[in-house]
XYZ file of C-alpha atoms in Angstrom:
704
model
C 86.074 15.982 29.674
C 84.579 13.592 32.209
C 84.114 11.029 29.454
C 87.803 11.287 28.515
C 88.826 10.903 32.161
C 86.683 7.798 32.636
C 87.870 6.319 29.336
C 91.499 6.818 30.404
C 90.833 5.078 33.736
C 89.105 2.193 31.973
C 92.086 1.800 29.622
C 94.319 1.052 32.617
C 92.316 -2.121 33.133
C 94.031 -3.422 29.984
C 96.583 -5.995 31.274
C 99.315 -4.858 28.858
C 98.924 -1.207 29.888
C 98.860 -2.094 33.579
C 101.975 -4.250 33.107
C 103.834 -1.314 31.554
C 102.833 0.847 34.524
C 104.090 -1.782 36.987
C 107.390 -2.196 35.112
C 107.844 1.571 35.183
C 107.160 1.701 38.930
C 109.690 -1.046 39.707
C 112.317 0.496 37.407
C 111.769 3.935 38.944
C 112.129 2.577 42.479
C 115.410 0.848 41.645
C 116.840 3.845 39.792
C 115.817 6.197 42.574
C 118.208 4.342 44.867
C 121.219 4.879 42.585
C 122.917 8.231 43.260
C 122.923 10.576 40.290
C 120.175 8.906 38.252
C 116.824 10.014 39.655
C 114.012 10.990 37.288
C 116.449 12.032 34.559
C 118.210 8.675 34.445
C 114.958 6.728 34.807
C 113.293 8.406 31.820
C 116.473 8.412 29.713
C 117.121 4.691 30.219
C 113.483 3.680 29.658
C 112.878 6.021 26.723
C 114.511 3.736 24.102
C 112.308 0.865 25.286
C 109.215 2.849 24.227
C 110.204 2.997 20.555
C 107.658 0.979 18.618
C 105.103 1.003 21.441
C 101.697 2.629 21.325
C 101.696 6.120 22.894
C 99.511 4.965 25.803
C 101.857 2.113 26.753
C 104.926 4.325 26.422
C 103.403 7.016 28.643
C 102.328 4.468 31.268
C 105.889 3.114 31.444
C 107.590 6.514 31.728
C 105.056 8.087 34.092
C 105.205 5.008 36.320
C 108.957 5.497 36.745
C 108.824 9.280 37.043
C 106.173 9.184 39.768
C 108.180 7.039 42.204
C 111.878 7.928 41.875
C 111.558 10.371 44.773
C 109.837 7.707 46.872
C 112.767 5.291 46.893
C 115.610 7.833 46.941
C 114.641 8.415 50.569
C 115.814 4.928 51.580
C 119.522 5.662 51.274
C 119.046 9.158 52.731
C 117.442 7.754 55.893
C 119.498 4.570 56.324
C 122.928 5.724 55.128
C 122.881 9.492 55.277
C 123.736 9.357 51.555
C 120.735 10.599 49.540
C 119.884 8.946 46.231
C 119.220 12.380 44.706
C 119.876 16.005 45.599
C 116.267 16.559 46.661
C 116.472 13.709 49.185
C 119.286 15.534 50.996
C 116.598 17.620 52.698
C 114.927 14.503 54.119
C 118.320 13.262 55.291
C 118.561 16.060 57.874
C 115.817 14.674 60.103
C 115.390 11.187 58.634
C 118.970 10.065 59.230
C 118.915 11.529 62.740
C 115.738 9.604 63.487
C 117.200 6.363 62.078
C 120.318 6.696 64.236
C 118.019 6.692 67.253
C 116.647 3.295 66.229
C 113.513 4.765 64.570
C 114.267 3.988 60.916
C 110.836 2.476 60.231
C 109.151 5.513 61.736
C 111.139 7.836 59.483
C 110.594 5.706 56.371
C 106.856 5.330 56.971
C 106.509 9.114 57.287
C 108.503 9.547 54.058
C 106.682 6.869 52.023
C 103.203 8.084 52.980
C 104.139 11.717 52.326
C 105.554 10.834 48.908
C 102.373 8.945 48.067
C 100.166 11.838 49.168
C 102.327 14.343 47.297
C 101.991 12.312 44.103
C 98.209 11.996 44.448
C 97.764 15.707 45.250
C 100.048 16.548 42.332
C 97.857 14.436 40.047
C 94.787 16.285 41.346
C 96.532 19.589 40.625
C 97.258 18.442 37.078
C 93.617 17.393 36.691
C 92.350 20.811 37.830
C 94.825 22.597 35.570
C 93.323 21.011 32.448
C 89.850 22.660 32.569
C 91.215 25.894 34.062
C 93.923 26.352 31.442
C 92.026 24.910 28.487
C 90.379 28.180 27.284
C 93.705 29.993 27.612
C 95.714 27.360 25.771
C 93.190 27.072 22.935
C 93.451 30.840 22.372
C 97.182 30.632 21.658
C 98.433 31.338 18.145
C 101.956 31.016 16.758
C 103.286 34.245 18.421
C 102.309 32.990 21.874
C 103.717 29.539 21.171
C 106.989 31.072 19.950
C 107.309 33.211 23.077
C 106.572 30.162 25.213
C 109.517 28.287 23.702
C 111.775 31.299 24.311
C 110.382 31.527 27.831
C 111.101 27.851 28.474
C 114.818 28.189 27.720
C 115.240 31.577 29.406
C 113.408 30.749 32.631
C 115.196 27.413 32.944
C 118.461 29.359 32.841
C 117.416 32.328 34.985
C 115.765 30.244 37.707
C 118.477 27.577 37.844
C 120.688 27.511 40.913
C 123.985 29.294 40.464
C 125.352 31.662 37.813
C 122.567 33.022 35.587
C 124.979 33.912 32.758
C 126.260 30.335 32.732
C 122.666 29.100 32.583
C 121.873 31.321 29.595
C 125.082 30.244 27.816
C 124.153 26.589 28.406
C 120.670 27.240 26.994
C 122.132 28.862 23.869
C 124.516 25.914 23.385
C 121.565 23.523 23.644
C 119.638 25.503 21.026
C 122.592 25.371 18.627
C 122.980 21.628 19.111
C 119.258 21.146 18.482
C 119.554 22.974 15.153
C 122.121 20.507 13.855
C 120.649 18.558 10.967
C 117.914 19.459 8.496
C 116.288 22.887 8.725
C 112.532 22.586 9.456
C 111.749 25.442 7.060
C 114.015 24.886 4.042
C 115.062 21.206 4.340
C 118.649 22.474 4.151
C 121.378 20.670 6.085
C 123.055 22.736 8.806
C 126.167 22.110 10.918
C 126.509 18.578 9.511
C 130.028 19.051 8.052
C 128.987 16.901 5.097
C 128.116 13.894 7.302
C 125.066 11.825 6.377
C 124.923 10.597 9.976
C 124.330 14.141 11.272
C 121.724 14.913 8.614
C 118.829 13.823 10.821
C 120.153 15.647 13.858
C 121.293 14.142 17.148
C 119.408 11.542 19.143
C 117.551 12.924 22.163
C 118.406 9.796 24.161
C 122.100 10.054 23.313
C 122.179 13.734 24.285
C 120.285 13.237 27.556
C 122.215 10.141 28.630
C 125.522 11.731 27.688
C 125.023 15.118 29.313
C 123.499 13.667 32.486
C 124.045 9.892 32.739
C 127.636 9.351 31.598
C 128.729 12.654 33.117
C 127.326 11.555 36.485
C 129.033 8.165 36.235
C 132.376 9.821 35.506
C 131.879 12.116 38.506
C 131.037 9.287 40.905
C 132.952 6.276 39.574
C 135.763 6.923 42.058
C 133.447 5.845 44.905
C 134.823 2.357 45.500
C 133.539 1.809 49.027
C 130.096 1.016 50.327
C 128.782 1.761 53.779
C 130.734 -0.121 56.449
C 128.103 -0.003 59.206
C 124.654 0.672 57.737
C 121.759 1.446 60.047
C 119.354 -1.429 60.573
C 115.681 -1.080 59.620
C 114.237 -1.133 63.129
C 111.395 0.532 64.991
C 107.683 0.270 64.259
C 105.784 1.061 61.081
C 102.597 1.714 63.044
C 103.944 4.626 65.074
C 105.048 6.430 61.936
C 101.755 5.813 60.149
C 99.723 7.108 63.113
C 101.976 10.121 63.472
C 101.697 10.943 59.776
C 97.948 11.619 60.099
C 98.636 14.302 62.719
C 100.702 16.292 60.188
C 98.121 16.438 57.383
C 98.459 20.231 57.090
C 102.181 19.884 56.379
C 101.376 17.319 53.682
C 99.015 19.711 51.904
C 101.324 22.725 52.210
C 104.351 20.760 51.052
C 102.445 19.335 48.071
C 101.192 22.752 46.975
C 104.707 24.197 47.226
C 105.977 21.289 45.143
C 103.383 21.849 42.422
C 104.318 25.520 42.240
C 108.035 24.706 42.093
C 107.310 22.232 39.290
C 105.384 24.775 37.241
C 108.342 27.177 37.262
C 110.821 25.940 34.619
C 114.250 25.005 35.915
C 113.388 25.113 39.635
C 112.977 21.373 40.121
C 112.595 19.020 43.055
C 115.646 20.184 45.012
C 114.483 23.787 45.310
C 110.910 22.625 45.916
C 111.875 20.391 48.828
C 114.013 23.103 50.434
C 111.119 25.567 50.100
C 108.816 23.034 51.760
C 111.349 22.472 54.541
C 111.690 26.224 55.004
C 107.949 26.717 55.389
C 107.795 23.798 57.854
C 110.423 25.498 60.003
C 108.849 28.942 59.621
C 105.360 27.795 60.641
C 106.503 25.639 63.574
C 106.137 26.984 67.098
C 108.961 24.809 68.408
C 111.913 24.856 66.001
C 114.510 23.246 68.269
C 114.024 19.670 67.001
C 114.523 20.402 63.301
C 117.627 18.646 62.050
C 117.553 16.309 65.045
C 114.705 14.003 64.044
C 111.604 16.198 63.726
C 108.850 14.435 61.723
C 107.781 17.747 60.161
C 111.213 17.937 58.535
C 110.378 14.691 56.694
C 106.691 15.153 55.883
C 106.920 18.583 54.214
C 109.873 17.918 51.859
C 108.720 14.393 50.937
C 105.262 15.702 50.022
C 106.908 18.330 47.831
C 109.401 16.209 45.906
C 106.737 13.954 44.347
C 104.264 16.737 43.613
C 107.062 18.623 41.818
C 107.097 15.972 39.079
C 103.338 16.367 38.580
C 103.738 20.150 38.549
C 106.440 19.781 35.877
C 103.882 18.167 33.597
C 101.510 21.163 33.716
C 103.661 23.568 31.632
C 105.037 20.658 29.590
C 101.682 19.337 28.392
C 99.606 22.508 28.349
C 102.164 25.017 27.056
C 104.998 22.945 25.602
C 107.499 24.326 28.163
C 109.355 21.531 29.990
C 109.349 22.171 33.720
C 112.485 20.067 34.189
C 114.864 17.638 32.521
C 112.647 14.493 32.762
C 109.675 16.393 31.363
C 111.887 17.733 28.555
C 112.618 14.154 27.504
C 108.922 13.300 27.861
C 108.158 16.235 25.564
C 110.670 14.904 23.054
C 108.946 11.502 23.134
C 105.536 13.084 22.495
C 106.934 15.014 19.533
C 108.322 11.794 18.019
C 104.791 10.365 18.162
C 103.440 13.454 16.409
C 101.683 14.674 19.567
C 102.122 18.446 19.858
C 101.734 19.778 23.440
C 99.500 22.808 23.858
C 96.210 23.321 22.044
C 96.625 20.160 19.941
C 96.986 17.781 22.885
C 93.888 19.230 24.590
C 91.695 19.126 21.507
C 92.964 15.875 19.950
C 94.573 13.781 22.717
C 92.634 14.617 25.869
C 92.404 10.906 26.705
C 96.225 10.710 26.868
C 96.277 13.699 29.227
C 93.985 11.908 31.654
C 95.912 8.660 31.200
C 98.976 10.538 32.473
C 96.977 11.827 35.453
C 95.637 8.388 36.425
C 99.017 6.736 35.864
C 100.752 9.268 38.104
C 98.236 8.827 40.929
C 98.168 5.003 40.767
C 101.972 4.773 40.467
C 102.388 6.997 43.544
C 100.244 4.629 45.607
C 101.936 1.501 44.222
C 105.398 2.991 44.785
C 104.704 3.625 48.477
C 103.206 0.128 48.886
C 106.194 -1.565 47.206
C 108.602 0.406 49.390
C 106.840 -0.728 52.552
C 107.000 -4.352 51.402
C 110.522 -4.341 49.939
C 112.453 -1.813 52.003
C 114.989 -4.379 53.243
C 116.100 -5.679 49.805
C 115.985 -2.119 48.445
C 118.203 -0.900 51.262
C 120.810 -3.558 50.470
C 121.313 -1.979 47.027
C 122.428 1.242 48.685
C 125.407 -0.591 50.198
C 126.896 -1.359 46.766
C 129.782 0.993 45.838
C 128.907 3.233 42.921
C 131.994 2.093 41.013
C 130.531 -1.430 40.931
C 127.173 -0.162 39.694
C 128.910 1.951 37.034
C 129.964 -1.027 34.902
C 126.394 -2.210 34.344
C 125.037 1.319 34.013
C 127.503 2.155 31.234
C 126.536 -0.989 29.304
C 122.787 -0.323 29.737
C 122.986 3.382 28.865
C 125.000 2.764 25.702
C 122.542 0.056 24.667
C 119.669 2.479 25.265
C 121.227 5.174 23.093
C 121.643 2.655 20.247
C 117.900 1.919 20.036
C 116.665 5.206 18.556
C 118.866 5.359 15.470
C 120.508 1.928 15.413
C 123.929 3.471 14.673
C 127.183 3.213 16.585
C 127.753 6.877 15.783
C 125.085 7.753 18.374
C 127.194 6.034 21.016
C 130.298 8.040 20.124
C 128.235 11.221 20.226
C 126.931 10.150 23.623
C 130.439 9.665 25.055
C 131.632 13.010 23.653
C 128.600 14.729 25.147
C 129.329 12.878 28.376
C 132.699 14.654 28.504
C 130.938 17.958 27.745
C 128.338 17.236 30.451
C 131.063 16.486 32.979
C 132.804 19.770 32.152
C 129.505 21.684 32.476
C 128.682 20.028 35.794
C 132.160 20.413 37.275
C 132.528 24.060 36.285
C 129.128 25.184 37.563
C 127.102 25.347 34.324
C 123.490 24.191 34.923
C 122.721 21.373 32.489
C 118.920 21.588 32.543
C 118.830 24.691 30.268
C 121.125 22.862 27.829
C 118.766 19.912 27.388
C 115.640 22.080 27.383
C 117.235 24.251 24.684
C 118.054 21.135 22.651
C 114.447 19.876 22.830
C 112.867 23.266 22.066
C 115.228 24.282 19.230
C 113.094 23.020 16.341
C 109.691 24.125 17.795
C 111.181 27.572 18.454
C 112.350 27.918 14.851
C 109.132 26.536 13.400
C 106.895 28.872 15.428
C 109.108 31.849 14.614
C 108.854 31.374 10.853
C 105.118 30.760 11.101
C 104.762 33.991 13.084
C 107.000 35.906 10.682
C 104.962 34.754 7.668
C 101.599 35.694 9.219
C 102.424 39.101 10.717
C 104.013 42.271 9.375
C 107.168 43.328 11.177
C 106.898 43.142 14.950
C 103.156 43.700 15.257
C 102.834 40.203 16.708
C 104.615 41.488 19.810
C 101.655 43.768 20.529
C 99.275 40.841 21.059
C 98.129 40.771 24.722
C 99.315 37.220 25.338
C 102.724 37.905 23.810
C 103.167 41.052 25.903
C 102.392 39.067 29.060
C 105.018 36.462 28.163
C 107.585 39.162 27.397
C 106.929 40.663 30.823
C 107.325 37.240 32.447
C 110.613 36.840 30.573
C 112.030 40.276 31.418
C 110.988 40.614 35.067
C 113.068 37.687 36.460
C 116.112 38.968 34.549
C 115.665 42.480 36.000
C 115.096 40.997 39.454
C 118.308 38.972 39.240
C 120.248 42.046 38.093
C 118.810 44.023 41.014
C 119.751 41.285 43.509
C 123.275 41.122 42.032
C 123.857 44.868 42.481
C 122.345 44.827 45.974
C 124.512 41.883 47.006
C 127.658 43.563 45.724
C 126.899 46.761 47.637
C 126.095 45.012 50.892
C 128.895 42.442 50.808
C 131.570 44.623 49.141
C 132.762 41.640 47.147
C 135.402 43.726 45.377
C 137.496 43.382 48.480
C 136.915 39.688 49.050
C 137.945 37.267 46.338
C 137.119 34.301 48.528
C 133.407 35.072 48.206
C 133.354 34.563 44.441
C 135.792 31.694 44.449
C 134.043 29.731 47.191
C 134.168 25.969 46.836
C 131.128 24.085 45.593
C 130.814 20.350 46.196
C 128.657 19.931 43.085
C 131.027 22.014 40.930
C 134.578 21.393 42.226
C 136.189 23.129 39.225
C 134.106 26.300 39.447
C 136.178 29.492 39.185
C 139.237 27.482 38.188
C 141.214 27.406 34.948
C 138.740 24.724 33.803
C 135.848 27.140 34.273
C 137.738 29.818 32.363
C 138.485 27.321 29.590
C 134.809 26.278 29.415
C 133.803 29.902 28.904
C 136.432 30.299 26.184
C 135.238 27.075 24.537
C 131.651 28.355 24.487
C 132.854 31.595 22.879
C 134.645 29.629 20.146
C 131.523 27.545 19.500
C 129.347 30.640 19.075
C 131.878 32.311 16.767
C 132.058 29.114 14.716
C 128.266 28.892 14.484
C 128.065 32.476 13.201
C 130.719 31.825 10.554
C 129.220 28.509 9.420
C 125.592 29.698 9.387
C 126.508 32.700 7.225
C 126.835 30.212 4.351
C 123.217 29.006 4.693
C 120.260 30.450 2.809
C 118.586 33.524 4.310
C 115.764 31.531 5.946
C 117.963 28.709 7.203
C 120.535 30.995 8.797
C 118.211 33.502 10.486
C 117.565 31.721 13.811
C 121.055 30.143 14.106
C 122.557 33.614 13.580
C 120.300 35.117 16.258
C 121.229 32.354 18.692
C 124.910 32.611 17.757
C 125.122 36.373 18.319
C 123.123 36.193 21.569
C 125.388 33.396 22.757
C 128.482 35.341 21.696
C 127.501 38.358 23.805
C 126.696 36.136 26.790
C 129.970 34.231 26.405
C 131.946 37.497 26.352
C 130.169 38.593 29.551
C 130.929 35.215 31.098
C 134.605 35.396 30.127
C 134.942 38.853 31.677
C 133.351 37.493 34.826
C 135.609 34.424 34.888
C 138.801 36.418 34.252
C 137.902 38.825 37.019
C 137.263 36.059 39.559
C 140.332 34.107 38.413
C 142.610 37.136 38.786
C 141.276 37.790 42.279
C 141.737 34.163 43.232
C 145.333 34.289 41.976
C 145.966 37.370 44.117
C 145.411 35.431 47.349
C 148.629 35.070 49.417
C 150.621 31.910 48.637
C 150.617 28.946 50.996
C 153.925 27.785 52.455
C 154.011 24.142 51.419
C 156.177 23.138 54.372
C 154.353 24.898 57.165
C 150.979 25.846 55.780
C 151.673 29.486 56.636
C 151.441 32.573 54.440
C 153.650 35.594 54.178
C 151.694 38.731 53.306
C 154.645 41.022 53.999
C 157.541 38.636 54.267
C 158.519 35.101 55.272
C 156.552 33.241 57.903
C 158.759 30.247 58.158
C 157.632 29.483 61.657
C 154.100 28.875 60.406
C 152.749 32.156 61.729
C 151.430 35.138 59.855
C 153.470 38.303 59.658
C 151.558 41.239 61.151
C 151.261 44.158 58.743
C 151.474 47.694 59.962
C 147.748 48.117 59.994
C 146.968 46.866 63.450
C 144.385 44.295 64.401
C 142.093 44.758 61.389
C 144.922 43.993 59.024
C 145.767 40.906 61.082
C 142.168 39.737 60.784
C 142.310 40.252 57.027
C 145.521 38.239 56.817
C 143.982 35.471 58.902
C 140.982 35.367 56.597
C 143.219 35.137 53.533
C 145.326 32.493 55.300
C 142.265 30.342 55.987
C 141.009 30.744 52.422
C 144.375 30.002 50.843
C 145.010 26.996 53.079
C 141.560 25.554 52.342
C 142.110 26.144 48.649
C 145.448 24.332 48.723
C 144.055 21.360 50.622
C 140.870 21.079 48.574
C 142.627 21.450 45.212
C 144.095 17.951 45.474
C 140.739 16.137 45.438
C 139.337 17.904 42.320
C 142.619 17.154 40.537
C 142.398 13.456 41.429
C 138.683 13.293 40.554
C 139.365 14.964 37.191
C 142.041 12.392 36.385
C 139.702 9.549 37.371
C 136.825 11.000 35.327
C 138.887 11.059 32.139
C 140.104 7.524 32.817
C 136.442 6.491 33.049
C 135.671 8.139 29.701
C 138.674 6.314 28.212
C 137.146 3.024 29.432
C 133.847 3.986 27.757
C 135.671 4.687 24.495
C 137.414 1.317 24.765
C 134.044 -0.363 25.221
C 132.802 1.274 22.008
C 135.892 0.091 20.113
C 135.264 -3.467 21.311
C 131.597 -3.172 20.327
C 132.507 -1.979 16.834
C 134.949 -4.863 16.383
C 133.355 -7.804 18.218
C 129.735 -6.866 18.843
C 127.893 -5.737 21.935
C 127.652 -8.987 23.920
C 131.308 -9.863 23.390
C 132.298 -6.331 24.375
C 130.236 -6.614 27.573
C 131.968 -9.890 28.484
C 135.355 -8.162 28.206
C 134.572 -4.651 29.446
C 132.459 -5.384 32.542
C 134.825 -7.799 34.346
C 137.861 -5.673 33.426
C 136.175 -2.511 34.755
C 135.081 -4.263 37.950
C 138.491 -5.745 38.685
C 140.693 -2.784 37.702
C 138.554 0.310 38.326
C 136.059 -0.775 41.003
C 138.538 -3.234 42.570
C 135.735 -5.720 43.130
C 136.309 -9.275 44.286
C 136.666 -12.036 41.698
C 133.538 -13.812 42.962
C 131.507 -10.599 42.743
C 132.851 -9.943 39.246
C 131.931 -13.413 37.959
C 128.386 -13.327 39.376
C 127.800 -9.726 38.260
C 129.017 -10.368 34.697
C 127.083 -13.613 34.391
C 123.775 -12.122 35.493
C 124.222 -9.084 33.242
C 125.080 -11.285 30.257
C 121.996 -13.485 30.770
C 119.728 -10.435 31.097
C 121.137 -8.886 27.919
C 120.763 -12.191 26.066
C 117.071 -12.449 27.037
C 116.250 -8.769 26.585
C 115.657 -8.834 22.795
C 113.120 -11.646 23.238
C 111.169 -9.673 25.870
C 111.387 -6.127 24.494
C 111.801 -4.534 21.035
C 115.561 -4.047 21.503
C 118.393 -4.552 19.013
C 121.931 -5.389 20.089
C 124.775 -3.693 18.167
C 126.571 -6.058 15.785
C 130.309 -5.621 15.385
C 132.497 -5.926 12.301
C 133.386 -9.528 13.168
C 129.739 -10.517 13.603
C 128.782 -8.986 10.262
C 131.713 -10.779 8.627
C 130.625 -14.164 10.007
C 126.978 -13.657 9.065
C-alpha cells in the first residue's frame, strides 16, 4: 500500500496532471462564490470536460474543484452576509459580524486556514480508512453489495433534512428514472416509449445539471440587484493567523465531526457545519460572544465543511454508497471508466485511491493560498447580481450536458428535469436521494440478480454482513417513527395547523397546492411504471415492479399527509383584505379580533391564528411572483434550445445572452456588450483547448 501511495504522489509531478489539478482548484474557487452551485455545480459543469481524458487526469480535475468550493464560499458569507452555499451560512453568523467591525481579514484568515486544515485532516481520514476497511470490503459478496445500494438510497432519504416520506419518494423516483433504457440483465428496452434516443438511458450530466443547476437558476434568477454597500477587506491577516493557532482543538474537533457527517449518506456539509458549530458552543465556557464575532464560531464550522467532502468519499469509494450529490456524480464518472467502487477499486485501482487522497490534500492547501492572494478580485464577483450570472451559466450548463451524448435531446431532457427539480426543491422534496437513486439504479438491479442466481430463496439475508446492513437500514427508520410520535404527543400538533404549514425559505411552496400536486404527480408516475413494466419479461420487470409498488405505497402515505396538512391550513380564519383582521365569530371590520366566549385562552388562540393567517397572506405573494418568474426563466431556456436547433450553438448564444441580460436581468447596455463578447470569445476558443464539441444547428448542417 505504501508503494501505491508513493506512486500516486510521484504521478502528480507530471505537468499535465498537475495542470488539471490547478484548473480544478481555480474552477472550484470561482464556482464556490456563485450561490446555488457549490460542489454539485462544480462537479456537474466539469464532468463533461473529463470525457476522453485518462482516469487520473479526470479525477485530479474533479477532486481539485471539490476540495475547495467550501473555501471560497466563505468570501461572500463574510463580506456580504450572503453565503455562497447553505453550509457557509453557519460561518456568516460570526464572520459577517466580525467583518462589520472592520476585521474582515481576521475573519477570512481564520476561515481559509480552517478550511485548509479540514481538507488535509479529511484526506488523512480517507487514507486511514483504506487499510482499516480493506479486509471488510474485500469480504463483501453480491448480497452485501446489493444491500449497500439499497442502504445508500434509503439513508440518503431518511437522513435528509425535512420530510422523510418525501425523501423516500424522491429516492424511488430516481431509481425509476435510472432504469430507463436497456435492462442490464436481459438487454430489453424499458420505459423508452419506442424512442431510440432513450434506449441508452439518460445522461448523468443532464440529470444532475437539470435537477440541481437549472432548478437553482430558476429559483434565483429574480435576484437582479447586487450589494449596494459591500464591506471592505480591511484589518490584518497576521492577527487572524496567530489567533488560529490558539484554536487548534476546535480545528481537530470540527474536522472529525465533518468526516463523520460525510460518511453518513445524505447528511452533507450543511448539517456537518451546524454540528461543528453546536459543539463549539457547547464546549465553550463563555458563550456570550457567539453570533457576535467569536472566532470559534468560524474555526469549527469551516474545518467541518471541507472535511465533509473527504468523508463523503469514504463510503463512495470503499462501499459504492455516495455520501452526497457531488460524490454520486463522481461515482457515475468512475462507472463510465469501468472502475467499480468497493473490492475492485481496492484490489485493482489502489493507485487511483491514493491519487484522490493526495489531490484532495494538495488542492486544500492551494485553495487556501489562492484565496489569500486573490480575495479582493474574488470578492468583486460576489457583487454581481445572480440574474446577470444566470445568462452565462445557462449557456455553459447546456453545453456541458451536450458533451456526453452529443445529442440535442439531452438538452431538452435537462430543461424538463430542471422544471422537475424546481418543483421538488420548492415543495420540500430533498433532491439528493433522487440523484443517488438515479446513479445506483443499475448497480442495485445487477447485484440483486447476481444474488438471486447464487442463493436459494432469502438465505442470502442470513449472512452476517447482510443482517448488519438490514439493521442499519431499519434502525434509523424506527428512530424517525419514534421521534414523530413523540413530537406529536408533546406538541399536540392536531390542534395547531400552523406547525405543519410553517413557512420554509428553501421550500416556499411546501404544504401548498403545489406540494399536493407534486405528491399526486408522483403517485401517477408510480402507477404508470407498474402498468408499463407489467409488459416486460419476468426478469426485466422484477425490480421496476418492486420499486413501483414501494413508491406507490409511499406516495399514498405522502398524499394522505399532504391532504391532512392542506385541510388544516385551509381551516385557518380568513384575513380581511382591507384591514388585515380576522373574524373568528363574526366581522372585525375595525381591524380587531372578536373575542369568543371562552375567555382569555380563546383570545390567545385567536391571536395566534390571526398572526399565522396574516403572515400567510403576506408571504403568499412572494412565492407566487417567484413561481411566475421561474417558469419565465424555463421558457427562456426552451427558446435558447430552439435557437440552437435552428442556428447552432454560437449563434444562439449571441442572441440569447444579450436578450436575457437586457430583458430579464435588466443589465446596462455596456455590461451586456462586454459580457456577451467575452463569453463568445471563450466559447470560440474552448474547442481548441479542450475536447468539447459545439452543437450544430439545422442551418449550419445545411450550409456544410
